[in-house]
XYZ file of C-alpha atoms in Angstrom:
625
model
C 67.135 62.011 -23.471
C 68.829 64.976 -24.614
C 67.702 67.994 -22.991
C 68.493 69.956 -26.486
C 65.377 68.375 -27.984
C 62.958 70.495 -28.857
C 59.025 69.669 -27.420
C 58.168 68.673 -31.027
C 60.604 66.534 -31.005
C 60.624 64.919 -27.454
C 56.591 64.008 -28.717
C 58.061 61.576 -32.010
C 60.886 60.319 -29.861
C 58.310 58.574 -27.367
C 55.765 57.641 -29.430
C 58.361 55.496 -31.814
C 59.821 53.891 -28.627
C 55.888 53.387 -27.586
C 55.695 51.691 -30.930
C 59.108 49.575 -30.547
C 58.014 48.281 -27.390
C 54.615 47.395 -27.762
C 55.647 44.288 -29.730
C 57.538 42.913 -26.480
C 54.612 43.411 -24.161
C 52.573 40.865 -26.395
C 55.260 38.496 -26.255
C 54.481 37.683 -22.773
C 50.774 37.949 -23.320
C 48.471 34.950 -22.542
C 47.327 33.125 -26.010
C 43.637 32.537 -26.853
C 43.108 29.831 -29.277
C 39.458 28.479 -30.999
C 38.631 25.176 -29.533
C 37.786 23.095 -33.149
C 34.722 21.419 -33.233
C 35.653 17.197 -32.803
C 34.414 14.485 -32.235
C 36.124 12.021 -29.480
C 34.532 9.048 -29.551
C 31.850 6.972 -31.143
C 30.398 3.732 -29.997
C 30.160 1.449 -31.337
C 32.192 1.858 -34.324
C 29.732 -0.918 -36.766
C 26.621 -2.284 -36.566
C 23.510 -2.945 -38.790
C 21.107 -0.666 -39.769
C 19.006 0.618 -36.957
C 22.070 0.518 -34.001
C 21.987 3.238 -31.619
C 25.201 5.786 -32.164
C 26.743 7.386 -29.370
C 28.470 10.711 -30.203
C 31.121 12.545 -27.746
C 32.841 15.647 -28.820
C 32.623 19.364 -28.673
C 32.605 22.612 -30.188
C 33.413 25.723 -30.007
C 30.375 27.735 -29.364
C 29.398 27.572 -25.274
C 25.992 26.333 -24.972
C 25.630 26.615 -28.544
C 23.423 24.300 -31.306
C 25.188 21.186 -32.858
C 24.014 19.486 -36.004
C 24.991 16.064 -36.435
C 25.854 14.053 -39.943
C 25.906 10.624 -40.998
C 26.857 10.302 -44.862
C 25.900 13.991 -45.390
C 22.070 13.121 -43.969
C 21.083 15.027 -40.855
C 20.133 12.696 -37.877
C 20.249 14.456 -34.510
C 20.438 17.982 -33.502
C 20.829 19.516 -29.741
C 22.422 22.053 -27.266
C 25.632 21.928 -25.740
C 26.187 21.041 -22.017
C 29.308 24.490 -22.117
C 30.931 23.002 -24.843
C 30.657 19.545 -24.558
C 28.141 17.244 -26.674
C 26.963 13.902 -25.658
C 23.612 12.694 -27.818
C 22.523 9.393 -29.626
C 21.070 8.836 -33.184
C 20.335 5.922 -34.750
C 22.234 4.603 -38.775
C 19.099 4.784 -41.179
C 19.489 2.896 -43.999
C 22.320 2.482 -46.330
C 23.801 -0.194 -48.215
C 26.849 -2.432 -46.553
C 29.988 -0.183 -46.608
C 31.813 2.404 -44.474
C 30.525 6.014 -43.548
C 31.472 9.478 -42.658
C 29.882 10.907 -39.529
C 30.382 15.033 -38.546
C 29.573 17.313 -35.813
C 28.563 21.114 -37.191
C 28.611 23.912 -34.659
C 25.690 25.990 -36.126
C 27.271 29.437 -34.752
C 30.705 29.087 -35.972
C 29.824 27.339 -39.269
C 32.463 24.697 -38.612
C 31.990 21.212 -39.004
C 34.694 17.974 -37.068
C 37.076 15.767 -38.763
C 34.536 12.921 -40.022
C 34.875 9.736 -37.888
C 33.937 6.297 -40.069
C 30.997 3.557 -39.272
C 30.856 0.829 -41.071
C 27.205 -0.089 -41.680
C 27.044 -4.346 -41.554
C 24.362 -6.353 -43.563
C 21.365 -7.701 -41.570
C 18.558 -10.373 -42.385
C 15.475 -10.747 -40.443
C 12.331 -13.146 -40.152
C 9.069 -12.576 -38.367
C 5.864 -14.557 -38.558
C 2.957 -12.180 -37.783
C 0.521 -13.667 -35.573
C -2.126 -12.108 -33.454
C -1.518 -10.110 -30.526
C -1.182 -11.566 -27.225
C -2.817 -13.143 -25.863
C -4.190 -14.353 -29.073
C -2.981 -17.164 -30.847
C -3.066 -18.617 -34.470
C -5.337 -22.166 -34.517
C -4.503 -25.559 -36.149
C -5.601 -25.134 -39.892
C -4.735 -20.950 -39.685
C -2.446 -20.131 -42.410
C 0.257 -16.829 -41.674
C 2.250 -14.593 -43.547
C 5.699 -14.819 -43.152
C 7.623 -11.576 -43.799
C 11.624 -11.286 -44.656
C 14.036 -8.133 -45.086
C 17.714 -7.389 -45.631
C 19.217 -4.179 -44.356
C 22.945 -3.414 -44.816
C 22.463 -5.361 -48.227
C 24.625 -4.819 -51.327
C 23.448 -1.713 -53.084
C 20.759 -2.285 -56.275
C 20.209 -5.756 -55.588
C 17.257 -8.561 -55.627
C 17.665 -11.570 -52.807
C 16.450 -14.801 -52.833
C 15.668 -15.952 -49.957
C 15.592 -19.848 -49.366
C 12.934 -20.485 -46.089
C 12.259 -23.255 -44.065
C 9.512 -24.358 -41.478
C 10.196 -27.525 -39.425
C 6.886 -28.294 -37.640
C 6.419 -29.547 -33.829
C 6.846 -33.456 -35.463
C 10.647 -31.919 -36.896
C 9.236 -32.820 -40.369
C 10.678 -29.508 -42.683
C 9.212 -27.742 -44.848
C 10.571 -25.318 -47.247
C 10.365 -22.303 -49.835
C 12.990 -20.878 -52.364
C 10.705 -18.871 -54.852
C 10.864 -15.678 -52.589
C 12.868 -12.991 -54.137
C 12.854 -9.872 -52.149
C 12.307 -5.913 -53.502
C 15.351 -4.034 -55.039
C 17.922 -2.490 -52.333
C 18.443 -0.005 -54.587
C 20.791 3.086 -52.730
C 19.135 2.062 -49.330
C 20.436 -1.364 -48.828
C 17.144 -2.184 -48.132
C 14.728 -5.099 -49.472
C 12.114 -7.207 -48.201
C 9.443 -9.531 -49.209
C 7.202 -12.132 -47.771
C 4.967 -15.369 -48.132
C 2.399 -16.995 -47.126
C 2.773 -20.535 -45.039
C 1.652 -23.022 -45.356
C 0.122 -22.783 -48.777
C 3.516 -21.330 -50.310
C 5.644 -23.954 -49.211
C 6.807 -27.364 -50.080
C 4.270 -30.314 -50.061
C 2.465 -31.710 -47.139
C 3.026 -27.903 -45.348
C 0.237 -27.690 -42.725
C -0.700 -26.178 -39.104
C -2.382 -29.269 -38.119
C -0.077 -29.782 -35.022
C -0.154 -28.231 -31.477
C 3.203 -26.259 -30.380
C 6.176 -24.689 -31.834
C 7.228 -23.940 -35.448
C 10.637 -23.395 -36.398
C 11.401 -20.626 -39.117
C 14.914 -20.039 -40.636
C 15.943 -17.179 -43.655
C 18.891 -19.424 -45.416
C 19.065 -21.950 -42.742
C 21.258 -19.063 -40.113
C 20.884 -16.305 -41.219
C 17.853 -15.365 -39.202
C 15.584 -17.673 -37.231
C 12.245 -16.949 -35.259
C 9.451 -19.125 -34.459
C 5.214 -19.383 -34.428
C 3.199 -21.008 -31.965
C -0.242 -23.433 -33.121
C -2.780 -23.888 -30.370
C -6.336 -25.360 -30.040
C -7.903 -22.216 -28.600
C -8.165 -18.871 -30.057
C -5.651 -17.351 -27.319
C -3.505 -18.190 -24.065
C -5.704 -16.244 -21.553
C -9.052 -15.667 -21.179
C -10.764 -13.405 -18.751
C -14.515 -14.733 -16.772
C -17.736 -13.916 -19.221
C -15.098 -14.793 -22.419
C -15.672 -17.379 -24.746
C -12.668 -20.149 -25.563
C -13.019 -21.082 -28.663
C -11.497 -24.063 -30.113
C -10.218 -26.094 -33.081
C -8.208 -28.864 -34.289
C -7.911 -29.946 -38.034
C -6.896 -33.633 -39.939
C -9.587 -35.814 -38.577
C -9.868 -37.322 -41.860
C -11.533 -40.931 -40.576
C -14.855 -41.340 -42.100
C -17.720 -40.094 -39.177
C -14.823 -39.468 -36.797
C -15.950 -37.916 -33.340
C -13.684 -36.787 -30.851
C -13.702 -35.748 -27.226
C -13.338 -32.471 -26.368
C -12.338 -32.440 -22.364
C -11.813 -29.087 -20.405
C -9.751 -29.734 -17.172
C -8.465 -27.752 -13.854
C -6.843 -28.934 -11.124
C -7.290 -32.849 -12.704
C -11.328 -31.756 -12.671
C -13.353 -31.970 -16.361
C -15.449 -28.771 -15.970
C -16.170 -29.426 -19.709
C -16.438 -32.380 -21.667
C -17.862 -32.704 -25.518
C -18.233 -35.195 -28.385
C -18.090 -33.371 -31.210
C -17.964 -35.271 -35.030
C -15.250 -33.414 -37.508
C -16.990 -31.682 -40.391
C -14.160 -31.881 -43.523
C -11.554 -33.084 -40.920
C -11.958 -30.273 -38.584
C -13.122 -30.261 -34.733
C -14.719 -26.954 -33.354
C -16.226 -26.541 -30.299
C -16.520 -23.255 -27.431
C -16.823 -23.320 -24.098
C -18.263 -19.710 -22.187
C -16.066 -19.347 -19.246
C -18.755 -18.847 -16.147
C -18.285 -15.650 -14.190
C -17.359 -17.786 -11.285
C -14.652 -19.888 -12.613
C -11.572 -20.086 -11.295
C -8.608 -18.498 -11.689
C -5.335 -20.629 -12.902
C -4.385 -22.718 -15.404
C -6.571 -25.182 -17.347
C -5.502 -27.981 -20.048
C -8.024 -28.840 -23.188
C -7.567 -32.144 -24.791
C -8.802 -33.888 -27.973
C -8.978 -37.195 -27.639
C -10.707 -39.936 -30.418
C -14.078 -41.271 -29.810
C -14.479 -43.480 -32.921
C -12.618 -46.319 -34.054
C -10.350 -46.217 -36.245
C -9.179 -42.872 -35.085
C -6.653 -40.322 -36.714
C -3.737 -40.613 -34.632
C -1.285 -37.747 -34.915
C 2.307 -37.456 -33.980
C 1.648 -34.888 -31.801
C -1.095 -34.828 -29.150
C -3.817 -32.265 -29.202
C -3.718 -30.775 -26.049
C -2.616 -26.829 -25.033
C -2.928 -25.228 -21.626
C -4.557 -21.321 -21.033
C -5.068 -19.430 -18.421
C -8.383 -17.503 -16.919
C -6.911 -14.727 -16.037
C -8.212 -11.653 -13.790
C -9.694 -8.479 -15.145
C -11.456 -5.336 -14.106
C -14.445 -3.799 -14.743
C -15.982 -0.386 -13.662
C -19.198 -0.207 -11.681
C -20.516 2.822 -11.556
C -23.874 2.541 -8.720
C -25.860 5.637 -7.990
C -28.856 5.684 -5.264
C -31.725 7.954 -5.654
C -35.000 8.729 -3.754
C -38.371 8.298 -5.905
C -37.770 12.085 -7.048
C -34.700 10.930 -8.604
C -32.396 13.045 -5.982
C -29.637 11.361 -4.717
C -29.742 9.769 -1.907
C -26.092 10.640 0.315
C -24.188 8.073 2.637
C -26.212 5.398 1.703
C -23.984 2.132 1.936
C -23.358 0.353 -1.459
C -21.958 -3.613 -0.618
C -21.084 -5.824 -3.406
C -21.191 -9.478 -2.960
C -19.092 -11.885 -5.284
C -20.848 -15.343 -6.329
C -19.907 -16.943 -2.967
C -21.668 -14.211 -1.378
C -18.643 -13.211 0.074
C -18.260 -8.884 0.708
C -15.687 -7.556 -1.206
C -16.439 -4.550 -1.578
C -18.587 -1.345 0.299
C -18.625 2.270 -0.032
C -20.852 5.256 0.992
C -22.440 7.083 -1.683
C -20.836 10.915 -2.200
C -23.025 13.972 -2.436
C -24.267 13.425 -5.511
C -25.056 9.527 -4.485
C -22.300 7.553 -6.678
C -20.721 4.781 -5.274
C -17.812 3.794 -8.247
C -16.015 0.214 -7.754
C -12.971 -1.485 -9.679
C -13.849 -4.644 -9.663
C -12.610 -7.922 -10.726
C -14.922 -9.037 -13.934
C -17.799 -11.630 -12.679
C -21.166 -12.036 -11.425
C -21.732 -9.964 -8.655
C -24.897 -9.364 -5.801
C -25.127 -5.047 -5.299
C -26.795 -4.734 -1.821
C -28.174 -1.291 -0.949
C -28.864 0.100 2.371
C -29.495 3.215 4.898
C -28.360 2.767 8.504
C -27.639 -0.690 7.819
C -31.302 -1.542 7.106
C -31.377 -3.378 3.971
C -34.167 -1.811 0.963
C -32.182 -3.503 -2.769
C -30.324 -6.645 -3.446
C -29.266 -6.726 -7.585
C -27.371 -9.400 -9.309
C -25.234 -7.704 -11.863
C -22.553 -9.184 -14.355
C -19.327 -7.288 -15.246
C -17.861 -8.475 -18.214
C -14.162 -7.702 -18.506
C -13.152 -4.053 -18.923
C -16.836 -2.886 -19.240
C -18.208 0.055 -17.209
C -21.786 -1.038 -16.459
C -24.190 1.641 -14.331
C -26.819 1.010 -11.742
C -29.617 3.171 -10.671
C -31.041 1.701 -7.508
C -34.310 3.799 -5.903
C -34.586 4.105 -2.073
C -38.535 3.293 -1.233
C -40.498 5.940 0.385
C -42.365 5.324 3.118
C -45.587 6.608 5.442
C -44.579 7.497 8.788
C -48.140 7.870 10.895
C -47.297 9.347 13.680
C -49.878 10.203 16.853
C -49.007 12.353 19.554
C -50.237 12.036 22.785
C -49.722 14.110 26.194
C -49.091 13.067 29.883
C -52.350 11.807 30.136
C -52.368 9.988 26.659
C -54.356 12.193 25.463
C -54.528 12.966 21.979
C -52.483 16.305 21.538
C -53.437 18.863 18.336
C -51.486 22.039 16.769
C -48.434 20.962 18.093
C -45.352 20.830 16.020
C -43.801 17.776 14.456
C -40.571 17.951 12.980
C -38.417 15.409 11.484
C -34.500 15.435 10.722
C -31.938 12.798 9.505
C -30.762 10.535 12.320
C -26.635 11.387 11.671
C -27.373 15.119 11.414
C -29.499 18.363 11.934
C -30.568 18.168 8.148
C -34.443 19.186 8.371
C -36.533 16.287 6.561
C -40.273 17.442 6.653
C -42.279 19.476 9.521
C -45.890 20.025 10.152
C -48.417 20.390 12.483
C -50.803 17.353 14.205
C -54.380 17.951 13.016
C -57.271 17.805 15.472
C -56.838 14.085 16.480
C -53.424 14.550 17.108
C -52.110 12.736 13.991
C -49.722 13.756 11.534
C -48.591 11.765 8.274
C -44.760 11.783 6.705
C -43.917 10.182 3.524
C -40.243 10.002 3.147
C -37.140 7.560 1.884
C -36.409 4.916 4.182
C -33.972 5.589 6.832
C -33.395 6.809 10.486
C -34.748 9.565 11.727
C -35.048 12.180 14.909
C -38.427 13.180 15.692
C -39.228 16.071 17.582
C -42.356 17.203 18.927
C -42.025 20.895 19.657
C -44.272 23.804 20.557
C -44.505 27.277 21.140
C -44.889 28.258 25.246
C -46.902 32.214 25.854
C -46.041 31.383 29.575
C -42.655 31.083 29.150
C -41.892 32.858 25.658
C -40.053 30.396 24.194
C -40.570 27.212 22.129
C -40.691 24.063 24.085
C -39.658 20.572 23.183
C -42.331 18.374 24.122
C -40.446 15.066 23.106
C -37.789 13.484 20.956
C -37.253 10.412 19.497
C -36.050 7.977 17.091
C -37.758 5.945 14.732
C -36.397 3.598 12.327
C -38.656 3.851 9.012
C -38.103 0.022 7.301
C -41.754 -0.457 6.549
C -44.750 1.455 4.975
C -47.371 2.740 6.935
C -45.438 2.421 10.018
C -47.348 4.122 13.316
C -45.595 6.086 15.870
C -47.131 7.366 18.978
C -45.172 9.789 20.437
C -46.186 10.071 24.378
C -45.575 14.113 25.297
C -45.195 12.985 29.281
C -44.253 16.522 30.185
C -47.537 18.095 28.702
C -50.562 19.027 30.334
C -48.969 17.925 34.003
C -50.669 18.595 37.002
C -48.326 19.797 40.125
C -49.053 20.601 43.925
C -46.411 21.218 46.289
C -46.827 20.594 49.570
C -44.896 22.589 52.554
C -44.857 20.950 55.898
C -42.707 22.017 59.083
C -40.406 19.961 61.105
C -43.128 17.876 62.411
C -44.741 17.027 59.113
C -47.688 19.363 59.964
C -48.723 21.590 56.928
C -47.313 25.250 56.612
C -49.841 27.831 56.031
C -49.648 31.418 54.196
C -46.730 30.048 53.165
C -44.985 31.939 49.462
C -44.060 29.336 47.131
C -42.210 30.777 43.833
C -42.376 28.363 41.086
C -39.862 28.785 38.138
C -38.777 26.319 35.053
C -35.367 26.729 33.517
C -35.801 27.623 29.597
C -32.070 27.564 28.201
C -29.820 28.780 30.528
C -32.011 30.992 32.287
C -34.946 30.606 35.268
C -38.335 31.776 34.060
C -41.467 32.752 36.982
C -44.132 31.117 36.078
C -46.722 31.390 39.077
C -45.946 32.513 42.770
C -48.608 31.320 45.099
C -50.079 31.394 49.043
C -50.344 27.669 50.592
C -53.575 27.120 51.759
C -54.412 25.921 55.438
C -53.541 22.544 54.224
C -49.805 23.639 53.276
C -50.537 23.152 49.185
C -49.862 25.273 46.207
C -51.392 23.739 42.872
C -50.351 24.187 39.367
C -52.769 22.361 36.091
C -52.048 21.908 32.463
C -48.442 23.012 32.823
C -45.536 21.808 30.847
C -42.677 20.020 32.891
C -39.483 20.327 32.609
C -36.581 21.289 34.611
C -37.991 23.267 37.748
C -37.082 25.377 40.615
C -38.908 25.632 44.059
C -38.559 28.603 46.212
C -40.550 28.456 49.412
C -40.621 31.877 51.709
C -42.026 32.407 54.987
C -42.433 36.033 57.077
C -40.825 37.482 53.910
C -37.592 35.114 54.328
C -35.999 32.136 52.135
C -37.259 29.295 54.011
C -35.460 26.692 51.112
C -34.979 25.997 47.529
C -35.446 22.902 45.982
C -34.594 21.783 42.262
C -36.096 18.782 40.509
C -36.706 17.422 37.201
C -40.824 17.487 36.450
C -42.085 14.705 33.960
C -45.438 13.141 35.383
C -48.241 14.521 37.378
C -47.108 14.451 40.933
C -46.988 16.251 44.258
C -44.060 16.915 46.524
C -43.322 17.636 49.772
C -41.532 20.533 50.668
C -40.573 19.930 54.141
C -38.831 23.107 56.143
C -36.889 21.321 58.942
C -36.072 24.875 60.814
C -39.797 25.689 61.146
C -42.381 24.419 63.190
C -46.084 25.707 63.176
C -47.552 26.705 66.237
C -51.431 27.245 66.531
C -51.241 27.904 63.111
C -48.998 30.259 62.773
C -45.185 29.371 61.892
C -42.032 29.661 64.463
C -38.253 28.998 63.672
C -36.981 26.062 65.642
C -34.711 28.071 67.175
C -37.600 30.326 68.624
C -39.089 27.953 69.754
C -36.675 26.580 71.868
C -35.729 30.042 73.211
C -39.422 29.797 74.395
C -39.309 26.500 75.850
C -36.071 27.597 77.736
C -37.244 30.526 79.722
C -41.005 28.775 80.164
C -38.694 25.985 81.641
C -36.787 28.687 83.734
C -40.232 30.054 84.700
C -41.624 26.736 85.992
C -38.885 25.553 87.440
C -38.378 28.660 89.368
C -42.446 28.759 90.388
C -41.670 25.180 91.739
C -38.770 26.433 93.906
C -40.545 29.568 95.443
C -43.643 26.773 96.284
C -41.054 24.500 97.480
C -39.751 26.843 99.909
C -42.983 28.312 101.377
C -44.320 24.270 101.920
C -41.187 23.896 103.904
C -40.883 27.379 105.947
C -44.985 26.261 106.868
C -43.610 22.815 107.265
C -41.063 24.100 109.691
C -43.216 26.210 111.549
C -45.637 23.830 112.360
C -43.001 21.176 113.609
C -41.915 24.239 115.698
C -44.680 25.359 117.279
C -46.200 21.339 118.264
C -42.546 21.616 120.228
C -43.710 24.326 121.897
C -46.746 22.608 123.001
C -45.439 19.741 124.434
């Protein structure tokens, strides 16, 4: 650049080459293009009306809403997956022809190159019948109902139908002339068989009819039994007919059969040529397959080209029992056991009643026993019948009953103002409590069951309550008595303390304690008598403790479990009583020892002077002589 250039100058000069070269840099710049909204496939390309489209394509919006278009109608909307669409709609109706089908991106207003279907006339036939398992009798007439889709636009069709019965006799129809298509391509019509069809169309034959819409274009068929459905369920009712028993006073057999066994069997006369008769399926019948057969009685008899016979099925169904057990106060009664018993008297079913005493089966529909009981003693037996599907309720009372209970104590004698309490057998949950009147008696009325009785009072010599006794009783029956026996009450208790010759211990210190919890409580501390004996009356038993002291020192402790009037022997093997008055063993010996030592020691010194006199004697008769 020339240095010459003045500032002014130098500023113009770059900013036209910044200009010139700006051009150059976009050359090499990447390219962003719109991606146009398309669709890349459709399947199928034809079909009738009512075929399920599927549309793949995209557009140009990310995750953005797509419309979709067949003949200008809107038929599906959605989201994109980024950019990509991938949905289903189904061709309403339009006359026979080829169609335009677009995807619209909503945000960018833009809609794909159309892609063609080419909608294809359809013809359809359909008997209505009843719903399964129901099924049209012999003698039933039926609609028959027939529709074109796809059809030329603004047109009537006559449709030409035909019936060939079970015998392949045909029967047929041409005066049906469907609705105007008009711009749907849609008409339909129908008719009613067999009294809108050819001569001599009937229903009077067990099995399979044939229908045809011009011969091919669309076939279906009907079914004609001799019961009023294919399955039954127990507790329903079969009902059955047969028609074109035209033979003057004509009776018939009507024969019920499982397994080659007639469980039913009827002659029945035909009223105007028809047969009707029911059977009431028993709530123990069997499940499986049975046949019914119509068979002539009478001669002549209508003989038909094909036989009246049909098979159906008993079939199992459910019902909802709903059982609740409740005590005469209407409370509910809790983990009672609820058994049901099917007509065999086989168990097939058992549950404990909840908190709020429902016991809920699903159980198969029949005739069922309902056995209720407490600790599996037996107080209601009900014979119930579940029809199918039902939800049938039982209220079943527990019976109260009298408990008559009479305490007693150790010496069965009758024991008042003592406290009776009863609780439920599987739990600390507190029933009724009182206390036994002056003959020692107390009364409970309560539901049947198992229960824990306790016999309980309150001890000022030990300052605690005491249990006296505890035990079960199993209430089944009214006015049932209970004698409690308190064997630990009122006891009378002497101890006797002998030494290690089994001679009585006097001015011996017995301490007597009984264990209340975990703890030893004093209850009397006592000075044997001459004869060695301490004596206790009216106490309770219990668990006790012995303590026996002598000259101020633990002579020996015994422990022992008190629950009858008794007396025990205390025996002190390291004493031994000595004009009265008590010595340890090992005194005593010390004194034997040095009495021993004494004597034998006096005996020596005697020896000795017998034998120095002895001596002396000999000596001087010596002398003598």
């Amino acid at each position: 650049m020339n240095r010459n250039l003045s500032k002014k100058d130098k500023i113009a000069t770059t900013f036209i080459a910044f200009l010139l070269i700006t051009p150059l840099f976009a050359l090499f710049l990447p390219q962003t293009t719109a991606t146009p909204t398309t669709i890349t496939k459709i399947t199928p390309t034809s079909g009738p009306v009512g075929t399920t489209i599927r549309i793949i394509g995209e557009i140009d919006t990310p995750n953005g809403t797509y419309t979709i278009y067949f003949d200008g109608e809107e038929v599906k909307n959605g989201t994109a997956i980024e950019k990509a669409v991938n949905d289903k709609f189904v061709v309403p109706h339009r006359p026979e022809g080829s169609y335009n089908v677009t995807l619209y991106d909503s945000s960018t207003k833009t809609f794909s190159t159309p892609v063609s279907f080419a909608v294809q006339a359809a013809y359809y036939i359909k008997a209505v019948v009843p719903p399964s398992p129901g099924q049209l009798q012999e003698g039933d007439s039926l609609k028959i109902w027939v529709n074109v889709t796809g059809g030329a636009e603004n047109t009537r069709y006559l449709a030409n139908l035909t019936v060939t019965d079970p015998s392949g006799t045909v029967y047929y129809s041409d005066t049906l002339l469907l609705t105007n298509t008009t711009n749907t391509g849609h008409g339909w019509g129908n008719i009613t068989y067999p009294t809108d069809f050819s001569l001599g169309a009937h229903t009077n034959y067990t099995g399979t009819y044939e229908i045809a819409f011009n011969k091919t274009l669309a076939t279906e068929n009907f079914s004609i039994g001799l019961t009023n459905a294919t399955e039954y369920n127990r507790f329903q009712t079969v009902n059955i007919k047969a028609t074109n028993y035209t033979q003057p006073n004509e009776h018939v057999w009507v024969n019920i059969t499982f397994a080659g066994k007639t469980i039913f069997s009827e002659n029945v006369s035909a009223t105007s040529g028809i047969i009707e008769s029911s059977w009431e399926i028993p709530a123990n019948a069997s499940y499986g397959t049975y046949e019914v057969t119509i068979t002539n009685s009478t001669t002549p008899g209508t003989i038909k080209p094909v036989t009246d016979t049909q098979t159906f099925k008993v079939v199992k169904a459910f019902a909802t029992l709903q059982t609740r057990i409740q005590d005469i106060n209407e409370q509910p009664v809790i983990d009672a056991i609820v058994e049901a018993y099917d007509s065999q008297m086989d168990k097939v079913a058992n549950k404990y009643t909840n908190r709020d005493g429902w016991a809920n089966f699903s159980l198969e529909a029949g005739s069922y026993t309902i056995k209720a009981l407490r600790y599996n003693f037996l107080f209601n037996e009900t014979f119930i019948e579940l029809p199918p599907l039902s939800k049938v309720n039982v209220t079943i009372t527990c019976p109260t009953y009298t408990m008559l209970i009479h305490v007693v104590d150790s010496q069965k004698l009758s024991l008042q103002n003592v406290q009776v309490t009863v609780y439920e057998w599987n739990g600390s949950v507190l029933v009724q409590s009182g206390y036994t009147d002056n003959q020692g008696n107390i009364n409970f009325s309560i539901k049947l069951g198992r229960y824990k009785v306790k016999v309980h009072n309150y001890s000022t010599m030990l300052n605690s309550e005491v249990n006296l006794n505890e035990t079960m009783v199993n209430l089944i029956q009214n006015n049932l008595p209970v004698t409690i026996h308190c064997k630990i009450f009122n006891i009378n208790f002497s101890i006797k303390t002998i030494d290690y010759f089994g001679q009585s211990i006097p001015n011996a210190i017995v301490k007597i304690e009984r264990k209340v919890g975990q703890e030893w409580v004093k209850i009397d501390e006592s000075q044997t008598k001459s004869n060695g004996l301490v004596s206790l009356n009216n106490i309770i038993g219990g668990d006790y403790q012995i303590s026996v002291y002598l000259k101020g020192k633990l002579a020996g402790i015994k422990q022992l479990y008190l629950d009858e009037s008794k007396q025990i022997l205390f025996k002190i093997n390291n004493y031994a009583v000595i004009g009265g008055y008590p010595l340890e063993i090992t005194q005593l010996i010390t004194y034997l020892s040095i009495a021993l030592i004494v004597a034998a020691f006096s005996i020596a010194l005697t020896h000795r002077r017998l034998l120095q006199k002895f001596l002396k004697k000999k000596s001087e008769e010596q002398k003598s002589l």
